[in-house]
GROMACS .gro file of C-alpha atoms in nm:
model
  343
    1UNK     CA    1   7.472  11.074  13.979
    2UNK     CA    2   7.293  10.729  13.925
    3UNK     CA    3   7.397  10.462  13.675
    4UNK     CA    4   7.106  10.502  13.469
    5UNK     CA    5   7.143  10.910  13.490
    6UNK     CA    6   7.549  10.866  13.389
    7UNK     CA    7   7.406  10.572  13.105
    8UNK     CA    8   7.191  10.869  13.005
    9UNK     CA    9   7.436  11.157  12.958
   10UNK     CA   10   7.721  10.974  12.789
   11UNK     CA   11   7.447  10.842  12.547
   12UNK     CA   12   7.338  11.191  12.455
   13UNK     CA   13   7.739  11.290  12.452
   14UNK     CA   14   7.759  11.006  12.212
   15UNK     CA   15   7.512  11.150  12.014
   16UNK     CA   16   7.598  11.504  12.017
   17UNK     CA   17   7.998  11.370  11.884
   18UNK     CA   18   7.800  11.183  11.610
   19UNK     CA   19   7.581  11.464  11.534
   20UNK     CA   20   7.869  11.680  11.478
   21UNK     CA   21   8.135  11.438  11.266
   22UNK     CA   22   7.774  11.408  11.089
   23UNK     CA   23   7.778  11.743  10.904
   24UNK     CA   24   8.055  11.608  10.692
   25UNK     CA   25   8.008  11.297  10.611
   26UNK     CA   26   7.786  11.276  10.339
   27UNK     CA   27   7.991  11.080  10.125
   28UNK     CA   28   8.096  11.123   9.754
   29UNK     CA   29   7.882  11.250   9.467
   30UNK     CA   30   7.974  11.203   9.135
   31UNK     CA   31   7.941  10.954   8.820
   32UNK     CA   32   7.866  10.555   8.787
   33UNK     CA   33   8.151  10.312   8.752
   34UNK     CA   34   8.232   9.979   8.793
   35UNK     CA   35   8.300  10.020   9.154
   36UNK     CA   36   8.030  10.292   9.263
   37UNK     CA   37   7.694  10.268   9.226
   38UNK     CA   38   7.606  10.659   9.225
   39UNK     CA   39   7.560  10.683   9.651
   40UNK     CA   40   7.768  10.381   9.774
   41UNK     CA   41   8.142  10.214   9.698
   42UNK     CA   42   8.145   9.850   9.636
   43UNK     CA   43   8.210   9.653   9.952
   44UNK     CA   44   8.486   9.357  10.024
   45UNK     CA   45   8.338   9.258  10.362
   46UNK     CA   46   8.158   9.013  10.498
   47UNK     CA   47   8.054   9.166  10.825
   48UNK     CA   48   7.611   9.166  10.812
   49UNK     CA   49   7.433   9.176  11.084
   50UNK     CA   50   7.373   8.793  11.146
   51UNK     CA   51   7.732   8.743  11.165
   52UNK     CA   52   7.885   9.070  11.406
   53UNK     CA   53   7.568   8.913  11.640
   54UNK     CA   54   7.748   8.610  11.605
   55UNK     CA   55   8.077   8.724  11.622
   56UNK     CA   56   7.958   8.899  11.941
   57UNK     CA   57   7.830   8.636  12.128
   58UNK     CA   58   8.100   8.410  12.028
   59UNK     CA   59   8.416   8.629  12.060
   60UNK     CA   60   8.765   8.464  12.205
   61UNK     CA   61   9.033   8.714  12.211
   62UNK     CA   62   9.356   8.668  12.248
   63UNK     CA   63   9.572   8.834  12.512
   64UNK     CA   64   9.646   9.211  12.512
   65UNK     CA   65   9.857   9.367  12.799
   66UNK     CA   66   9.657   9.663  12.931
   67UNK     CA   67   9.952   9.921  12.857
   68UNK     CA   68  10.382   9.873  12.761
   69UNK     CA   69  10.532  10.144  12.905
   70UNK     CA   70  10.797  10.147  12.566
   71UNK     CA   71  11.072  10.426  12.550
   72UNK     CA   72  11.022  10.617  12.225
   73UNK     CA   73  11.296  10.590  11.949
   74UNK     CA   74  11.541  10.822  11.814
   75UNK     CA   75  11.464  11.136  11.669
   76UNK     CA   76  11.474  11.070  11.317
   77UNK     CA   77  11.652  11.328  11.067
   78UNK     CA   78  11.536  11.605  10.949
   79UNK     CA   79  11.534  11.448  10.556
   80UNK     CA   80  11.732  11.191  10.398
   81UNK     CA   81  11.928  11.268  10.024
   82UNK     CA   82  11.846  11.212   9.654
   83UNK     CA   83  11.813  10.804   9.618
   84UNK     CA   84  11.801  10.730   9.961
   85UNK     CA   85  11.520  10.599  10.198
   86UNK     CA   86  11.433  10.547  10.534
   87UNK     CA   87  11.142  10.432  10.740
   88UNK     CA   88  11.063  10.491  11.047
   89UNK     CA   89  10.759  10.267  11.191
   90UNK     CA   90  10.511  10.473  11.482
   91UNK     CA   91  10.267  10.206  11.558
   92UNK     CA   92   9.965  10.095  11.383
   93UNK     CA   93   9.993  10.173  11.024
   94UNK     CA   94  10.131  10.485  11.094
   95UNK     CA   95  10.520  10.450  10.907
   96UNK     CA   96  10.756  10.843  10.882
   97UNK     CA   97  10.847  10.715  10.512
   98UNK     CA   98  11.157  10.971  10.423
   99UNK     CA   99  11.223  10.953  10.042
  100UNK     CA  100  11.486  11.222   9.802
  101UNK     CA  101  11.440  11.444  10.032
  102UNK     CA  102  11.066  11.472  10.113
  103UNK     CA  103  10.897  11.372  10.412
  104UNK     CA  104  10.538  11.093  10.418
  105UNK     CA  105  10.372  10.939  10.715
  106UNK     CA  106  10.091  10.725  10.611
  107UNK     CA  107   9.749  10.738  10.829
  108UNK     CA  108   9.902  10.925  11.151
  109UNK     CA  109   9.789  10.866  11.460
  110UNK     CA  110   9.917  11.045  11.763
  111UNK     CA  111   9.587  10.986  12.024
  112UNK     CA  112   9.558  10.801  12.325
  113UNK     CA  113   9.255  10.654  12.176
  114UNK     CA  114   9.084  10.637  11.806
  115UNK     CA  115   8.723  10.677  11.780
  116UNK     CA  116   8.426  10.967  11.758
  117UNK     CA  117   8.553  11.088  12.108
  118UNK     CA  118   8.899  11.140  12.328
  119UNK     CA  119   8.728  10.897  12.577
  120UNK     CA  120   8.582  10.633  12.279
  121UNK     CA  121   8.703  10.368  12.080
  122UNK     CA  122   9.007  10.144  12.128
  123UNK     CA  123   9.306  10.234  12.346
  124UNK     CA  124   9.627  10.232  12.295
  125UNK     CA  125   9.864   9.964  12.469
  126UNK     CA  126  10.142  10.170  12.382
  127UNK     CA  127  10.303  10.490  12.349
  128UNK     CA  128  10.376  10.630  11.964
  129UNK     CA  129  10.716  10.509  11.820
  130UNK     CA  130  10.813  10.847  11.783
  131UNK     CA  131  10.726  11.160  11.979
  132UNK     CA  132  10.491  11.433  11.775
  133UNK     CA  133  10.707  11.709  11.848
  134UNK     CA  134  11.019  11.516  11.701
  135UNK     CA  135  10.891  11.481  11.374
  136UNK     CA  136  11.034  11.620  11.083
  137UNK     CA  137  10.841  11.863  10.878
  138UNK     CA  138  10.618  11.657  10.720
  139UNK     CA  139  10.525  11.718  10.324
  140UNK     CA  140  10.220  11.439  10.245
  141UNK     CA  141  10.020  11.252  10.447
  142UNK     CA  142   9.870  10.944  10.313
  143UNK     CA  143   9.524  10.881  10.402
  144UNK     CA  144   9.379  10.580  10.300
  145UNK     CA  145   9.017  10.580  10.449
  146UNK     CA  146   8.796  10.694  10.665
  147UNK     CA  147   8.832  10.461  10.978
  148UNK     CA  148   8.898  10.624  11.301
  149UNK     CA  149   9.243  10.471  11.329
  150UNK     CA  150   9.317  10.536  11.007
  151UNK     CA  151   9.191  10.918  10.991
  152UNK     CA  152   9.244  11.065  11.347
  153UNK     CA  153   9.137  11.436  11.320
  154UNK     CA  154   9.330  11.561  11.636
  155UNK     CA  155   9.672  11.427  11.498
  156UNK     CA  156   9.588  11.579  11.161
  157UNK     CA  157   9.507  11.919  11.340
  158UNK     CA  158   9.815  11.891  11.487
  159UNK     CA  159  10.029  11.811  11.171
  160UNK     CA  160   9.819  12.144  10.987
  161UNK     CA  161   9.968  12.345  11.236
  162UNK     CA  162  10.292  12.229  11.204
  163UNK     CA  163  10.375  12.148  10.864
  164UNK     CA  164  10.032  12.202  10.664
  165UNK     CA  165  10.099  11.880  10.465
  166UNK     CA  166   9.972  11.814  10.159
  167UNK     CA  167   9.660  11.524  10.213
  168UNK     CA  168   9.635  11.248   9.972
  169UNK     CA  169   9.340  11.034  10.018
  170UNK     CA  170   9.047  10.882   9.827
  171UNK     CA  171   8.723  11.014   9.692
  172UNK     CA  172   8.495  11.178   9.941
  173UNK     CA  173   8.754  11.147  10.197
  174UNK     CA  174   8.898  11.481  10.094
  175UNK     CA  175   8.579  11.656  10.111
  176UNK     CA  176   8.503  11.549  10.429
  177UNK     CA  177   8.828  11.706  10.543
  178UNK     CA  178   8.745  12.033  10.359
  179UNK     CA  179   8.441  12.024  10.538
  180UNK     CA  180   8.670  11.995  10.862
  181UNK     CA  181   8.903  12.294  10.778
  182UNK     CA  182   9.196  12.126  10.551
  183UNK     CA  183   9.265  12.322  10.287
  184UNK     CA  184   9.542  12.123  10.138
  185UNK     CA  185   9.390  11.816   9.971
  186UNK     CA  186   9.436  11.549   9.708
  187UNK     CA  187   9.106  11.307   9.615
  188UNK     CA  188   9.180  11.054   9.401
  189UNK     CA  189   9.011  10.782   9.273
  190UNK     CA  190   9.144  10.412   9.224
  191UNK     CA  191   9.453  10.451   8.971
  192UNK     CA  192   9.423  10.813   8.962
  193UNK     CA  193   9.747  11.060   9.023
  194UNK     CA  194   9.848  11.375   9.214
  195UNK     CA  195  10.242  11.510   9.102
  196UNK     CA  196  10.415  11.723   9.356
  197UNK     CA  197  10.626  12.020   9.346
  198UNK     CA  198  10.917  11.739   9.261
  199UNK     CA  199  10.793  11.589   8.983
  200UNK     CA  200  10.692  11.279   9.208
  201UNK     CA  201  10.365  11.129   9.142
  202UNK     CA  202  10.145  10.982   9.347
  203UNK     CA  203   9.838  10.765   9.242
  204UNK     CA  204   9.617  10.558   9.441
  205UNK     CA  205   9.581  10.161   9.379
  206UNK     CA  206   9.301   9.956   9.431
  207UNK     CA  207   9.234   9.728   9.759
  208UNK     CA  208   8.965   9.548   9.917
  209UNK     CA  209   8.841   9.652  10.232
  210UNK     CA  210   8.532   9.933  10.320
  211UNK     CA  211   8.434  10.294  10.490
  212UNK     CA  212   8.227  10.432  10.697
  213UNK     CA  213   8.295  10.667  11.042
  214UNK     CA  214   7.916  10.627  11.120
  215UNK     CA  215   7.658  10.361  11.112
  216UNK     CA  216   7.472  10.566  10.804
  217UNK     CA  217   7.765  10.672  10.632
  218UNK     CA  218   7.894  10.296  10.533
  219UNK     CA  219   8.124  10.299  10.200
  220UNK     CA  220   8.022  10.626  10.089
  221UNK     CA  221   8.393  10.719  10.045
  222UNK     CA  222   8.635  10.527   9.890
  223UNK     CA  223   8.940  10.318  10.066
  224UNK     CA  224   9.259  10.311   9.859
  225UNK     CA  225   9.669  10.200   9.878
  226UNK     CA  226   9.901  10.411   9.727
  227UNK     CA  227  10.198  10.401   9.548
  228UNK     CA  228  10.470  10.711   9.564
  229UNK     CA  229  10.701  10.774   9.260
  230UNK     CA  230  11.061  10.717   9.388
  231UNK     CA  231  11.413  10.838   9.210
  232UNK     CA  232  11.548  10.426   9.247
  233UNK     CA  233  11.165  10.301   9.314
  234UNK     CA  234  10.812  10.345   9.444
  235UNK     CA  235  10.704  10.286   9.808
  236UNK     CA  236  10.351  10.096   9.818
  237UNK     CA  237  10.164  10.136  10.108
  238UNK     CA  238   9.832   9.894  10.114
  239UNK     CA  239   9.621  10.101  10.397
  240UNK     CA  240   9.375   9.811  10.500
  241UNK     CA  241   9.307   9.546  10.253
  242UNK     CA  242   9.216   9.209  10.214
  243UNK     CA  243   9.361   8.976   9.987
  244UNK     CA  244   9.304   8.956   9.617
  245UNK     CA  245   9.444   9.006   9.272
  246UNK     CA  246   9.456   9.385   9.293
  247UNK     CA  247   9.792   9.343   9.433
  248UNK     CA  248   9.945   9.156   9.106
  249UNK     CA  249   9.713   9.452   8.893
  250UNK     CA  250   9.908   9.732   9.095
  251UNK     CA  251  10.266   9.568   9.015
  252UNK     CA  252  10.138   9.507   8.616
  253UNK     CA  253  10.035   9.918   8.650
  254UNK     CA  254  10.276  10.070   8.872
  255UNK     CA  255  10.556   9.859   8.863
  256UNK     CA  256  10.699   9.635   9.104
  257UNK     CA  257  10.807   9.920   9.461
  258UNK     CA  258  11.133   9.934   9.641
  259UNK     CA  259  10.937   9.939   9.919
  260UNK     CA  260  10.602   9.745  10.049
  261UNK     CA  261  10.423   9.831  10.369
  262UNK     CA  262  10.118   9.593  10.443
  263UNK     CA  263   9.902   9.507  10.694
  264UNK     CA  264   9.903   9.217  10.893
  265UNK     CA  265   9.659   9.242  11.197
  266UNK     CA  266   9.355   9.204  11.268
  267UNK     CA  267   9.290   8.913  11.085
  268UNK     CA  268   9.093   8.752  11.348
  269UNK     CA  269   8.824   8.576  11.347
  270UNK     CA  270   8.895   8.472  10.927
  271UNK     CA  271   8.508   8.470  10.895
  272UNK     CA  272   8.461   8.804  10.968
  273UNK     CA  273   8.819   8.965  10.885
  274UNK     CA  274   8.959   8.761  10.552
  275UNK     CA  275   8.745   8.987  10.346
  276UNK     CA  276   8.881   9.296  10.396
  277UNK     CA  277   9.215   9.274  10.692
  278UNK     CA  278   9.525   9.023  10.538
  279UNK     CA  279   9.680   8.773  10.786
  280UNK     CA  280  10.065   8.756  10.744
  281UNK     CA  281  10.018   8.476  10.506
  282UNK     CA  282   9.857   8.661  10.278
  283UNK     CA  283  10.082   8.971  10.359
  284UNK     CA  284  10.426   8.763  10.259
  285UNK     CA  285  10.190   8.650   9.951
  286UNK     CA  286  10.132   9.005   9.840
  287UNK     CA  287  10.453   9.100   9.942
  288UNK     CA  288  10.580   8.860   9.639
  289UNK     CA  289  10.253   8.927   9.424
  290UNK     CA  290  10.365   9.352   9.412
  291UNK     CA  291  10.778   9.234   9.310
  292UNK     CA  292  10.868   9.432   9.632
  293UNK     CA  293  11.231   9.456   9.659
  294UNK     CA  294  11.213   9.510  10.047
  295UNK     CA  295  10.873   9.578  10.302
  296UNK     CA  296  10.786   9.570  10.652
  297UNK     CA  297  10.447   9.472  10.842
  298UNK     CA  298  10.178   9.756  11.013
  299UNK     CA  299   9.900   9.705  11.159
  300UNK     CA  300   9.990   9.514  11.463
  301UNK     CA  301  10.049   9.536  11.855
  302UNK     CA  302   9.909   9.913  11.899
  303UNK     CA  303   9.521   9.938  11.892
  304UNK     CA  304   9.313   9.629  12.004
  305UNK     CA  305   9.074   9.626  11.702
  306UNK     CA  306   8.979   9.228  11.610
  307UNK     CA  307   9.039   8.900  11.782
  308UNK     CA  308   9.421   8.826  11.691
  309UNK     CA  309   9.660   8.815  12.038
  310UNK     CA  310   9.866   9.162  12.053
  311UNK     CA  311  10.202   8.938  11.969
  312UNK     CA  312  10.026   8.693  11.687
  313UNK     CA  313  10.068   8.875  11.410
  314UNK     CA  314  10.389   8.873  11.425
  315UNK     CA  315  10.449   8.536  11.577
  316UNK     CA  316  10.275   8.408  11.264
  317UNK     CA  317  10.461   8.622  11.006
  318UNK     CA  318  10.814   8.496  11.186
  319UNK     CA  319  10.685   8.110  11.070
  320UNK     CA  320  10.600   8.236  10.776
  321UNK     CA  321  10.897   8.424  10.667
  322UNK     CA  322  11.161   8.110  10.835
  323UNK     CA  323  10.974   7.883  10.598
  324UNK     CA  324  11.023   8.125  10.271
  325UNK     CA  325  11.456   8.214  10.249
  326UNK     CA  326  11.324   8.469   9.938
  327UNK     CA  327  11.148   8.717  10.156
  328UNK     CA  328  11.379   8.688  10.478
  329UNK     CA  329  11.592   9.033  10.567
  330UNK     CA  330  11.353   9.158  10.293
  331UNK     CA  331  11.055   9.170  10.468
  332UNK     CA  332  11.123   9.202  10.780
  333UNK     CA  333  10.900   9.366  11.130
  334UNK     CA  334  11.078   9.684  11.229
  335UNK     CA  335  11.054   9.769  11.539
  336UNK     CA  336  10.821  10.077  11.734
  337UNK     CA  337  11.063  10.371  11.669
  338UNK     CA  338  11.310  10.189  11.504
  339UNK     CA  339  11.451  10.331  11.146
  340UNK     CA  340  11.523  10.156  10.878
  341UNK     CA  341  11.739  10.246  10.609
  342UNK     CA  342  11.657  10.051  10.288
  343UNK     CA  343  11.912   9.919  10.065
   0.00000   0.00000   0.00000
């Protein structure tokens, strides 16, 4: 087959993959407020077409090995008791968060690769922290948009058939996943709450970032953290966010967590990224912002996705945190497939 022929065929593939994640992706309908206009959330990035062109022409990555070839970690138990907690970090933002007795992971992502095909989008450079078919039974999910590798439909397919979690994600999110064949799930909007079977509430907080799966879907569903109801303390998990004063609003609304996971990757370039990705400055500066008793970084070292070095988030963050004694052994990077079990 010729290069234009084989240029030909994966464009219409492309299409065709498009075409079908198209049918549910219509976005969210419902009333006015001060963050939706009627057809379209309210945007935190800076990325218009002048400046990806720029960003494009002008790109200096830093260096990503092509694959670590990393051992997976322990199996993790099958639940931890009343008061205790323990998380376990996969890669990405992808954390096993075991809480009095029920079991979260926040955005899973199993694949080799995340985008609108198993041969498209960004690879991984290494293996999950945790093998699928060592997970516990899993009770929520927490989905916090609609970005391939934040919403990866295979791994969710996988986790229906397994566990049939409960989904907890933002408006229009969960009716694109109806649309897909979930029957369990929770749409919230910002500061809006789901209780479980426990008594445990749920609600979503407010952070700065965007949506979109396709190029004519763009922030018609919402993006949102969340913070989970704990018996000694909530666990806040920030999804993707930029920097701002949500995360002092969710500590005056929620109450300061036990736990904090936030992002700290893909930060790079700041032009581009500071809108809507933190850098670990801003992390360790949320981090105090929330009253977090203890937190660990995601976002880092799995799926090449901005301009930041695969080891630079973290390099950065270990500056950071020598040069502030109040977070250190607080927040602190766990490792891939390493669990932590918080005071």
């Amino acid at each position: 087959m010729g290069a234009l022929s084989l240029d030909l065929l994966l464009a219409v593939l492309f299409s065709v993959v498009l075409a079908v994640d198209a049918r549910a992706a219509s976005g969210y309908r419902g009333p006015k407020s001060d963050h939706f206009d009627g057809k379209r959330f309210t945007e935190y990035r800076a990325m218009k077409a002048g400046t990806i062109f720029k960003w494009m022409w002008t790109r200096k990555p830093g260096p990503w090995k092509p694959w670590r070839d990393v051992p997976p970690g322990p199996k993790p138990p099958c639940k931890v008791g009343e008061g205790d907690l323990r998380v376990t970090f996969v890669g990405h933002a992808t954390v096993l968060v075991q809480m009095d007795g029920l079991n979260f992971l926040t955005d899973p992502v199993w694949s080799d690769r995340v985008g609108p095909a198993s041969w498209l989008g960004p690879g991984r450079v290494r293996p999950p922290g945790i093998r699928f078919e060592e997970l516990p039974p899993i009770d929520v999910v927490l989905l916090s948009h609609n970005h391939y590798d934040h919403l990866d439909l295979p791994t969710l397919r996988r986790l229906q058939v397994s566990s049939n979690p409960l989904i907890v994600t933002g408006l229009g999110v969960g009716s694109f996943l109806k649309a897909k064949g979930f029957g369990r799930v929770a749409e919230l909007d910002w500061w809006q709450s789901v209780t479980l079977a426990t008594g445990r509430k749920i609600t979503a907080a407010e952070v700065r970032h965007f949506s979109g799966r396709l190029p004519w879907d763009q922030n018609r569903t919402i993006w949102v953290g969340f913070m989970v109801e704990g018996s000694r303390g909530g666990v806040y998990f920030g999804g993707d966010t930029g920097y701002g004063p949500h995360f002092k609003a969710t500590r005056e609304k929620l109450g300061s967590p036990r736990f904090a996971i936030l992002p700290i990757g893909a930060y790079l370039p700041a032009y581009i990224m500071a809108p809507v990705h933190l850098n670990p400055i801003e992390a360790v500066q949320a981090f105090h912002d929330l009253g977090a008793a203890h937190g660990c970084p995601v976002h880092f070292g799995t799926f090449r996705v901005a301009d930041d070095g695969e080891d630079e988030p973290v390099e950065l963050l270990g500056k950071v945190i020598s040069g502030d004694p109040a977070v250190a052994g607080r927040f602190r990077v766990v490792g891939f497939g390493e669990g932590w079990d918080v005071p």
